Amino acid sequence: MSDEFQAATSEAVRVLRAGGLVAIPTETVYGLAADATNEDAVRKVFAVKGRPVDHPLIVHVADAARIDDWAMDVPAAARTLGATFWPGPLTLVLWRATHVHDVVTGGLDTVGLRVPRHPATLAVLRELGTGVAAPSANRFGRVSPTSAEHVREDLGADVDFVLDGGPSGVGLESTILDLTGEVPTVLRLGAITAEAISTALGAPVEAQAKGPSRAPGMLAAHYAPRARVTIASADAVETIATRAADAGRRAGILAMGASSGDPRVRVFDLGADEHDAARRLYAALRAADAEHVDELFVVLPERVGVGAAIADRLVRAAATFLGDGTTHT
Ligand code: TXA
Ligand code: MG
């Protein structure tokens, strides 16, 4: 372990122990972490993000053996999935242990738990000796940060320490799986697919039925840039974007392999495969904002593998525009 790595992780631990907030790198997105046993520190997370207090936070722990510190009546499926996918982009919703603070769970009887896959954050969790409650480290209503720069742009001096672990390797928030019902149910799509979970369990997994999400806080606005987002087919997208530019709009195209022969149209290429696309998506949406794009045409990837999660986020982003000149909050 390099001295620099050691110094940074020790500083993160010191700040967390003092009740401060640390931005932590994870393979999905950066988190805004507080010691999950310190109610005042966790409250600060909500204040800094501007997040409603009934939106629960995920508790991040060092390894699967820590499940029992936070959850009770833990089903065998949780052990299997922990052994298979942790550290990794999977959050398990379990019955919470009685000592877990309401401020962490948003008053629910359940708790979301995950072991993130990033060496610096795992080192912090091991040295800290307890879990951290951490939402994505963006202000409420902005897309999740996938680099330390994104965190600094959003949170500035409101975060006490940013542990810079480089760009997030996955780039989309974790898959959330609810294990408190009869059938394991995916509440949020992510890089770990329902099929992969089902294979690991040797049992069926459900996607959450339509209706308000049981993961409070999964609002469309979380995935939207400031531009109006419209879904377009790969065949038509260049023509449509050019037409929007003709109408005086600042148009952009966001797609895997995006291109345009029209110099007025901004191009946000998500790369050649869905893993690239997941990694680049949120930086691309931020770039569209930075370039003041007001009309963004997106082509959905095929809904296979992590492509399903990307399509899910983009469909939410497209659903957000209110059509009256204002957008999401
Ligand atoms: O990949 C991730 O999950 C990232 C990194 C930092 O770990 N975190 C993240 O946190 O995306 P956040 O707070 O932005 O989204 C967490 C989601 C929310 O929609 C919340 O409602 C849901 O997880 N959640 C947390 N605990 C829950 C619970 N007990 N029951 C249902 N949903 C829960
Ligand atoms: Mg978030």
Tab-separated table of C-alpha atoms and ligand atoms in Angstrom:
chain	number	residue	atom	x	y	z
A	1	MET	CA	0.000	0.000	0.000
A	2	SER	CA	1.466	3.375	-0.987
A	3	ASP	CA	1.965	6.100	1.618
A	4	GLU	CA	-0.370	8.358	-0.312
A	5	PHE	CA	-3.157	5.761	-0.350
A	6	GLN	CA	-2.644	5.127	3.352
A	7	ALA	CA	-2.679	8.859	4.170
A	8	ALA	CA	-5.883	9.442	2.199
A	9	THR	CA	-7.776	6.504	3.675
A	10	SER	CA	-6.642	7.418	7.208
A	11	GLU	CA	-7.828	10.984	6.715
A	12	ALA	CA	-11.196	9.668	5.515
A	13	VAL	CA	-11.481	7.531	8.639
A	14	ARG	CA	-10.508	10.450	10.879
A	15	VAL	CA	-13.190	12.687	9.320
A	16	LEU	CA	-15.856	9.960	9.582
A	17	ARG	CA	-15.015	9.312	13.248
A	18	ALA	CA	-15.327	13.044	13.917
A	19	GLY	CA	-18.853	13.004	12.462
A	20	GLY	CA	-17.869	14.563	9.133
A	21	LEU	CA	-18.865	13.718	5.579
A	22	VAL	CA	-16.542	11.947	3.154
A	23	ALA	CA	-17.121	11.393	-0.554
A	24	ILE	CA	-16.144	7.785	-1.215
A	25	PRO	CA	-15.295	6.213	-4.553
A	26	THR	CA	-17.201	3.073	-5.461
A	27	GLU	CA	-17.405	1.011	-8.620
A	28	THR	CA	-20.939	2.330	-9.279
A	29	VAL	CA	-20.924	6.044	-8.417
A	30	TYR	CA	-19.362	8.196	-5.692
A	31	GLY	CA	-21.148	8.098	-2.330
A	32	LEU	CA	-21.545	10.820	0.317
A	33	ALA	CA	-20.678	8.874	3.443
A	34	ALA	CA	-21.352	9.363	7.129
A	35	ASP	CA	-20.738	6.970	10.025
A	36	ALA	CA	-24.022	5.041	9.984
A	37	THR	CA	-24.042	4.802	13.784
A	38	ASN	CA	-23.832	8.597	14.198
A	39	GLU	CA	-27.324	10.094	13.812
A	40	ASP	CA	-26.134	13.700	13.621
A	41	ALA	CA	-23.621	12.859	10.915
A	42	VAL	CA	-26.277	11.038	8.877
A	43	ARG	CA	-28.623	14.021	9.247
A	44	LYS	CA	-25.935	16.194	7.703
A	45	VAL	CA	-25.989	13.974	4.603
A	46	PHE	CA	-29.664	14.820	4.077
A	47	ALA	CA	-29.046	18.515	4.697
A	48	VAL	CA	-26.131	18.715	2.269
A	49	LYS	CA	-27.920	16.791	-0.479
A	50	GLY	CA	-31.238	18.537	0.025
A	51	ARG	CA	-32.753	15.065	0.172
A	52	PRO	CA	-36.190	14.317	1.678
A	53	VAL	CA	-35.757	12.528	5.005
A	54	ASP	CA	-38.003	9.603	4.060
A	55	HIS	CA	-35.593	8.452	1.349
A	56	PRO	CA	-33.538	5.700	2.974
A	57	LEU	CA	-29.752	5.417	2.646
A	58	ILE	CA	-27.744	2.321	1.769
A	59	VAL	CA	-25.373	1.110	4.494
A	60	HIS	CA	-21.981	0.190	3.030
A	61	VAL	CA	-19.972	-2.456	4.882
A	62	ALA	CA	-16.534	-4.066	4.512
A	63	ASP	CA	-17.629	-7.642	3.897
A	64	ALA	CA	-20.552	-10.056	3.922
A	65	ALA	CA	-19.852	-11.133	7.515
A	66	ARG	CA	-21.095	-7.672	8.584
A	67	ILE	CA	-24.672	-8.394	7.365
A	68	ASP	CA	-25.688	-9.502	10.835
A	69	ASP	CA	-24.550	-6.209	12.367
A	70	TRP	CA	-27.299	-4.410	10.425
A	71	ALA	CA	-29.974	-6.955	9.532
A	72	MET	CA	-31.954	-9.726	11.203
A	73	ASP	CA	-33.906	-12.769	10.028
A	74	VAL	CA	-31.408	-12.881	7.184
A	75	PRO	CA	-32.504	-15.389	4.518
A	76	ALA	CA	-30.090	-17.909	3.002
A	77	ALA	CA	-30.466	-16.088	-0.321
A	78	ALA	CA	-28.649	-13.087	1.154
A	79	ARG	CA	-25.641	-15.260	2.058
A	80	THR	CA	-25.570	-16.801	-1.396
A	81	LEU	CA	-25.794	-13.445	-3.139
A	82	GLY	CA	-23.229	-11.862	-0.839
A	83	ALA	CA	-20.809	-14.716	-1.544
A	84	THR	CA	-21.454	-14.464	-5.282
A	85	PHE	CA	-21.597	-10.730	-5.967
A	86	TRP	CA	-19.844	-8.876	-3.125
A	87	PRO	CA	-17.842	-6.765	-3.270
A	88	GLY	CA	-19.952	-5.512	-6.154
A	89	PRO	CA	-22.861	-3.434	-7.440
A	90	LEU	CA	-25.708	-5.189	-5.607
A	91	THR	CA	-27.721	-3.757	-2.701
A	92	LEU	CA	-29.797	-6.160	-0.617
A	93	VAL	CA	-32.890	-4.938	1.225
A	94	LEU	CA	-33.244	-6.938	4.450
A	95	TRP	CA	-35.127	-6.643	7.765
A	96	ARG	CA	-33.196	-4.131	9.806
A	97	ALA	CA	-31.586	-4.887	13.152
A	98	THR	CA	-33.324	-2.957	15.930
A	99	HIS	CA	-30.419	-0.601	16.677
A	100	VAL	CA	-30.255	0.800	13.131
A	101	HIS	CA	-31.261	4.455	13.273
A	102	ASP	CA	-34.509	5.622	11.664
A	103	VAL	CA	-32.602	8.425	10.016
A	104	VAL	CA	-30.700	5.802	7.985
A	105	THR	CA	-33.732	3.749	6.919
A	106	GLY	CA	-36.163	6.613	6.473
A	107	GLY	CA	-38.236	4.998	9.218
A	108	LEU	CA	-38.652	1.718	7.288
A	109	ASP	CA	-38.373	-1.710	8.941
A	110	THR	CA	-35.814	-2.658	6.334
A	111	VAL	CA	-32.245	-1.676	5.565
A	112	GLY	CA	-30.323	-1.607	2.288
A	113	LEU	CA	-26.835	-3.146	2.538
A	114	ARG	CA	-23.950	-3.468	0.152
A	115	VAL	CA	-20.201	-4.155	-0.021
A	116	PRO	CA	-18.760	-1.754	-2.602
A	117	ARG	CA	-15.917	-2.860	-4.857
A	118	HIS	CA	-13.245	-0.209	-4.521
A	119	PRO	CA	-9.946	-0.797	-2.699
A	120	ALA	CA	-9.784	2.656	-1.065
A	121	THR	CA	-13.331	2.520	0.245
A	122	LEU	CA	-12.907	-1.046	1.466
A	123	ALA	CA	-9.741	0.043	3.297
A	124	VAL	CA	-11.706	2.885	4.934
A	125	LEU	CA	-14.525	0.554	5.975
A	126	ARG	CA	-12.110	-1.948	7.476
A	127	GLU	CA	-10.192	0.697	9.418
A	128	LEU	CA	-13.391	2.440	10.552
A	129	GLY	CA	-14.751	-0.855	11.843
A	130	THR	CA	-18.378	0.003	11.158
A	131	GLY	CA	-20.639	0.827	8.221
A	132	VAL	CA	-21.236	4.118	6.447
A	133	ALA	CA	-24.584	5.366	5.248
A	134	ALA	CA	-24.106	6.843	1.796
A	135	PRO	CA	-26.368	8.073	-0.980
A	136	SER	CA	-24.881	9.118	-4.300
A	137	ALA	CA	-22.754	12.237	-3.725
A	138	ASN	CA	-24.774	14.627	-5.903
A	139	ARG	CA	-27.194	17.375	-4.915
A	140	PHE	CA	-30.785	16.162	-4.945
A	141	GLY	CA	-32.121	16.115	-8.505
A	142	ARG	CA	-28.764	15.919	-10.284
A	143	VAL	CA	-27.294	12.822	-11.906
A	144	SER	CA	-24.945	10.717	-9.821
A	145	PRO	CA	-21.233	11.605	-9.800
A	146	THR	CA	-18.821	9.160	-11.407
A	147	SER	CA	-15.637	11.101	-10.635
A	148	ALA	CA	-14.166	13.166	-7.807
A	149	GLU	CA	-14.521	16.271	-10.028
A	150	HIS	CA	-18.277	15.704	-10.323
A	151	VAL	CA	-18.502	15.568	-6.529
A	152	ARG	CA	-16.539	18.785	-6.112
A	153	GLU	CA	-18.686	20.525	-8.746
A	154	ASP	CA	-21.880	19.529	-6.956
A	155	LEU	CA	-20.968	19.719	-3.285
A	156	GLY	CA	-17.992	22.066	-3.072
A	157	ALA	CA	-17.061	22.860	0.516
A	158	ASP	CA	-20.101	21.026	1.917
A	159	VAL	CA	-18.161	17.778	1.869
A	160	ASP	CA	-15.361	17.568	4.422
A	161	PHE	CA	-13.094	15.263	2.437
A	162	VAL	CA	-13.159	13.796	-1.069
A	163	LEU	CA	-11.376	10.476	-1.349
A	164	ASP	CA	-10.354	10.488	-5.005
A	165	GLY	CA	-10.400	6.942	-6.333
A	166	GLY	CA	-10.513	7.760	-10.042
A	167	PRO	CA	-13.497	7.340	-12.344
A	168	SER	CA	-16.143	4.797	-11.335
A	169	GLY	CA	-15.683	1.566	-13.269
A	170	VAL	CA	-19.354	0.595	-13.605
A	171	GLY	CA	-20.907	4.049	-13.738
A	172	LEU	CA	-24.529	3.234	-12.803
A	173	GLU	CA	-26.011	2.871	-9.328
A	174	SER	CA	-26.213	-0.623	-7.842
A	175	THR	CA	-28.967	-3.109	-8.540
A	176	ILE	CA	-31.363	-3.080	-5.562
A	177	LEU	CA	-32.900	-6.422	-4.619
A	178	ASP	CA	-35.595	-6.711	-1.978
A	179	LEU	CA	-35.271	-9.977	-0.025
A	180	THR	CA	-38.077	-9.296	2.478
A	181	GLY	CA	-40.937	-10.564	0.327
A	182	GLU	CA	-41.895	-14.040	-0.830
A	183	VAL	CA	-40.005	-13.692	-4.099
A	184	PRO	CA	-36.755	-11.720	-4.461
A	185	THR	CA	-37.697	-8.510	-6.251
A	186	VAL	CA	-35.520	-6.095	-8.194
A	187	LEU	CA	-36.381	-2.517	-7.160
A	188	ARG	CA	-33.701	-0.809	-9.264
A	189	LEU	CA	-31.908	-2.151	-12.319
A	190	GLY	CA	-28.124	-2.110	-12.343
A	191	ALA	CA	-25.085	-3.897	-13.687
A	192	ILE	CA	-26.034	-7.128	-11.921
A	193	THR	CA	-29.011	-8.385	-13.863
A	194	ALA	CA	-32.116	-10.168	-12.629
A	195	GLU	CA	-31.013	-13.159	-14.738
A	196	ALA	CA	-27.610	-13.310	-13.021
A	197	ILE	CA	-29.301	-13.140	-9.606
A	198	SER	CA	-31.799	-15.798	-10.586
A	199	THR	CA	-28.994	-18.063	-11.796
A	200	ALA	CA	-27.045	-17.604	-8.555
A	201	LEU	CA	-30.130	-18.427	-6.487
A	202	GLY	CA	-31.473	-21.178	-8.716
A	203	ALA	CA	-34.859	-19.514	-8.191
A	204	PRO	CA	-37.057	-16.970	-9.929
A	205	VAL	CA	-36.593	-13.246	-9.367
A	206	GLU	CA	-39.251	-10.650	-10.045
A	207	ALA	CA	-38.968	-7.196	-11.466
A	208	GLN	CA	-40.989	-4.761	-9.414
A	209	ALA	CA	-44.503	-4.458	-10.777
A	210	LYS	CA	-45.614	-1.076	-12.093
A	211	GLY	CA	-46.598	1.583	-9.630
A	212	PRO	CA	-44.699	3.794	-7.242
A	213	SER	CA	-41.264	2.368	-6.559
A	214	ARG	CA	-40.742	0.592	-3.277
A	215	ALA	CA	-37.304	2.142	-3.240
A	216	PRO	CA	-38.409	5.593	-2.073
A	217	GLY	CA	-36.536	8.282	-3.900
A	218	MET	CA	-36.197	6.674	-7.327
A	219	LEU	CA	-37.489	9.763	-9.034
A	220	ALA	CA	-37.126	10.332	-12.739
A	221	ALA	CA	-35.483	13.659	-12.001
A	222	HIS	CA	-32.412	11.852	-10.668
A	223	TYR	CA	-31.514	10.772	-14.139
A	224	ALA	CA	-32.340	13.880	-16.120
A	225	PRO	CA	-30.100	16.585	-17.511
A	226	ARG	CA	-31.506	20.095	-17.925
A	227	ALA	CA	-32.277	19.463	-21.598
A	228	ARG	CA	-35.530	17.982	-22.794
A	229	VAL	CA	-34.737	14.324	-23.476
A	230	THR	CA	-36.450	12.576	-26.372
A	231	ILE	CA	-35.992	8.943	-27.314
A	232	ALA	CA	-35.251	8.450	-31.002
A	233	SER	CA	-34.495	5.493	-33.238
A	234	ALA	CA	-30.918	5.050	-34.453
A	235	ASP	CA	-32.108	5.496	-38.040
A	236	ALA	CA	-33.887	8.796	-37.500
A	237	VAL	CA	-31.857	10.482	-34.799
A	238	GLU	CA	-29.502	12.504	-37.017
A	239	THR	CA	-32.357	13.877	-39.111
A	240	ILE	CA	-34.425	14.779	-36.064
A	241	ALA	CA	-31.496	16.519	-34.385
A	242	THR	CA	-30.803	18.547	-37.514
A	243	ARG	CA	-34.452	19.560	-37.694
A	244	ALA	CA	-34.279	20.750	-34.073
A	245	ALA	CA	-31.151	22.754	-34.904
A	246	ASP	CA	-33.011	24.273	-37.881
A	247	ALA	CA	-35.696	25.356	-35.428
A	248	GLY	CA	-33.065	27.207	-33.418
A	249	ARG	CA	-32.646	24.649	-30.643
A	250	ARG	CA	-29.304	23.642	-29.141
A	251	ALA	CA	-29.594	20.022	-30.123
A	252	GLY	CA	-27.531	17.043	-29.037
A	253	ILE	CA	-27.374	13.335	-29.751
A	254	LEU	CA	-26.487	10.840	-27.027
A	255	ALA	CA	-26.019	7.262	-28.149
A	256	MET	CA	-23.584	4.411	-28.496
A	257	GLY	CA	-21.641	5.239	-31.641
A	258	ALA	CA	-23.321	8.672	-31.887
A	259	SER	CA	-22.327	10.900	-34.781
A	260	SER	CA	-23.684	13.828	-36.780
A	261	GLY	CA	-22.723	15.480	-40.046
A	262	ASP	CA	-24.253	18.720	-38.734
A	263	PRO	CA	-21.716	20.889	-36.892
A	264	ARG	CA	-24.530	22.586	-34.927
A	265	VAL	CA	-25.471	19.283	-33.293
A	266	ARG	CA	-23.477	18.293	-30.231
A	267	VAL	CA	-22.494	14.644	-30.093
A	268	PHE	CA	-22.191	12.613	-26.873
A	269	ASP	CA	-20.837	9.235	-27.845
A	270	LEU	CA	-21.349	6.508	-25.241
A	271	GLY	CA	-18.849	4.173	-26.877
A	272	ALA	CA	-18.992	0.813	-28.517
A	273	ASP	CA	-20.445	-1.525	-25.930
A	274	GLU	CA	-22.879	-1.311	-23.045
A	275	HIS	CA	-20.171	-1.380	-20.376
A	276	ASP	CA	-18.538	1.679	-21.930
A	277	ALA	CA	-21.945	3.268	-22.200
A	278	ALA	CA	-22.742	2.692	-18.520
A	279	ARG	CA	-19.365	4.134	-17.510
A	280	ARG	CA	-19.808	7.238	-19.658
A	281	LEU	CA	-23.526	7.939	-19.303
A	282	TYR	CA	-23.583	10.347	-16.357
A	283	ALA	CA	-20.495	12.265	-17.480
A	284	ALA	CA	-22.191	12.642	-20.879
A	285	LEU	CA	-25.388	13.990	-19.301
A	286	ARG	CA	-23.301	16.464	-17.285
A	287	ALA	CA	-21.442	17.468	-20.456
A	288	ALA	CA	-24.771	18.129	-22.198
A	289	ASP	CA	-25.667	20.466	-19.320
A	290	ALA	CA	-22.272	22.164	-19.483
A	291	GLU	CA	-22.784	22.801	-23.212
A	292	HIS	CA	-26.289	24.184	-22.554
A	293	VAL	CA	-27.965	21.611	-24.774
A	294	ASP	CA	-31.724	22.121	-24.553
A	295	GLU	CA	-32.908	19.303	-26.838
A	296	LEU	CA	-31.202	15.959	-26.329
A	297	PHE	CA	-32.054	13.002	-28.559
A	298	VAL	CA	-31.081	9.649	-27.144
A	299	VAL	CA	-30.943	6.207	-28.685
A	300	LEU	CA	-31.647	3.410	-26.223
A	301	PRO	CA	-29.223	0.493	-26.096
A	302	GLU	CA	-30.550	-3.029	-26.409
A	303	ARG	CA	-32.007	-4.143	-23.105
A	304	VAL	CA	-29.480	-6.907	-22.539
A	305	GLY	CA	-27.035	-7.009	-19.632
A	306	VAL	CA	-26.314	-3.559	-18.246
A	307	GLY	CA	-28.049	-2.163	-21.367
A	308	ALA	CA	-31.368	-2.712	-19.559
A	309	ALA	CA	-30.267	-0.451	-16.705
A	310	ILE	CA	-29.036	2.241	-19.086
A	311	ALA	CA	-32.329	2.152	-20.996
A	312	ASP	CA	-34.198	2.366	-17.679
A	313	ARG	CA	-32.335	5.565	-16.668
A	314	LEU	CA	-32.802	7.164	-20.090
A	315	VAL	CA	-36.518	6.395	-20.201
A	316	ARG	CA	-36.855	8.035	-16.775
A	317	ALA	CA	-34.882	11.037	-17.998
A	318	ALA	CA	-37.206	11.342	-20.996
A	319	ALA	CA	-40.308	11.094	-18.799
A	320	THR	CA	-39.289	14.047	-16.677
A	321	PHE	CA	-39.878	16.995	-18.931
A	322	LEU	CA	-43.074	18.757	-18.029
A	323	GLY	CA	-43.570	20.356	-21.412
A	324	ASP	CA	-44.155	23.858	-20.058
A	325	GLY	CA	-40.667	25.222	-20.328
A	326	THR	CA	-39.699	24.073	-16.864
A	327	THR	CA	-38.146	20.729	-16.134
A	328	HIS	CA	-37.666	18.603	-13.077
A	329	THR	CA	-36.813	19.920	-9.625
B	1	TXA	O1	-24.569	2.235	-6.262
B	1	TXA	C1	-25.200	2.729	-5.331
B	1	TXA	O2	-26.171	2.157	-4.818
B	1	TXA	C2	-24.757	4.112	-4.843
B	1	TXA	C3	-23.357	3.964	-4.212
B	1	TXA	C4	-22.911	5.213	-3.506
B	1	TXA	O3	-23.370	2.862	-3.348
B	1	TXA	N1	-25.699	4.639	-3.910
B	1	TXA	C5	-26.909	5.119	-4.278
B	1	TXA	O4	-27.601	5.666	-3.230
B	1	TXA	O5	-27.324	5.090	-5.417
B	1	TXA	P1	-28.905	6.550	-3.410
B	1	TXA	O6	-29.232	6.988	-2.029
B	1	TXA	O7	-28.670	7.595	-4.410
B	1	TXA	O8	-29.969	5.533	-3.874
B	1	TXA	C6	-30.326	4.527	-2.957
B	1	TXA	C7	-31.661	3.942	-3.301
B	1	TXA	C8	-32.823	4.888	-3.036
B	1	TXA	O9	-33.709	4.856	-4.130
B	1	TXA	C9	-33.458	4.270	-1.811
B	1	TXA	O10	-34.832	4.464	-1.801
B	1	TXA	C10	-33.104	2.804	-1.933
B	1	TXA	O11	-31.822	2.822	-2.441
B	1	TXA	N2	-33.116	2.161	-0.625
B	1	TXA	C11	-32.243	2.291	0.381
B	1	TXA	N3	-32.634	1.581	1.461
B	1	TXA	C12	-33.802	0.990	1.119
B	1	TXA	C13	-34.740	0.150	1.791
B	1	TXA	N4	-34.561	-0.219	3.051
B	1	TXA	N5	-35.831	-0.262	1.103
B	1	TXA	C14	-36.042	0.112	-0.175
B	1	TXA	N6	-35.202	0.925	-0.851
B	1	TXA	C15	-34.102	1.354	-0.218
B	2	MG	MG	-28.897	8.959	-5.892
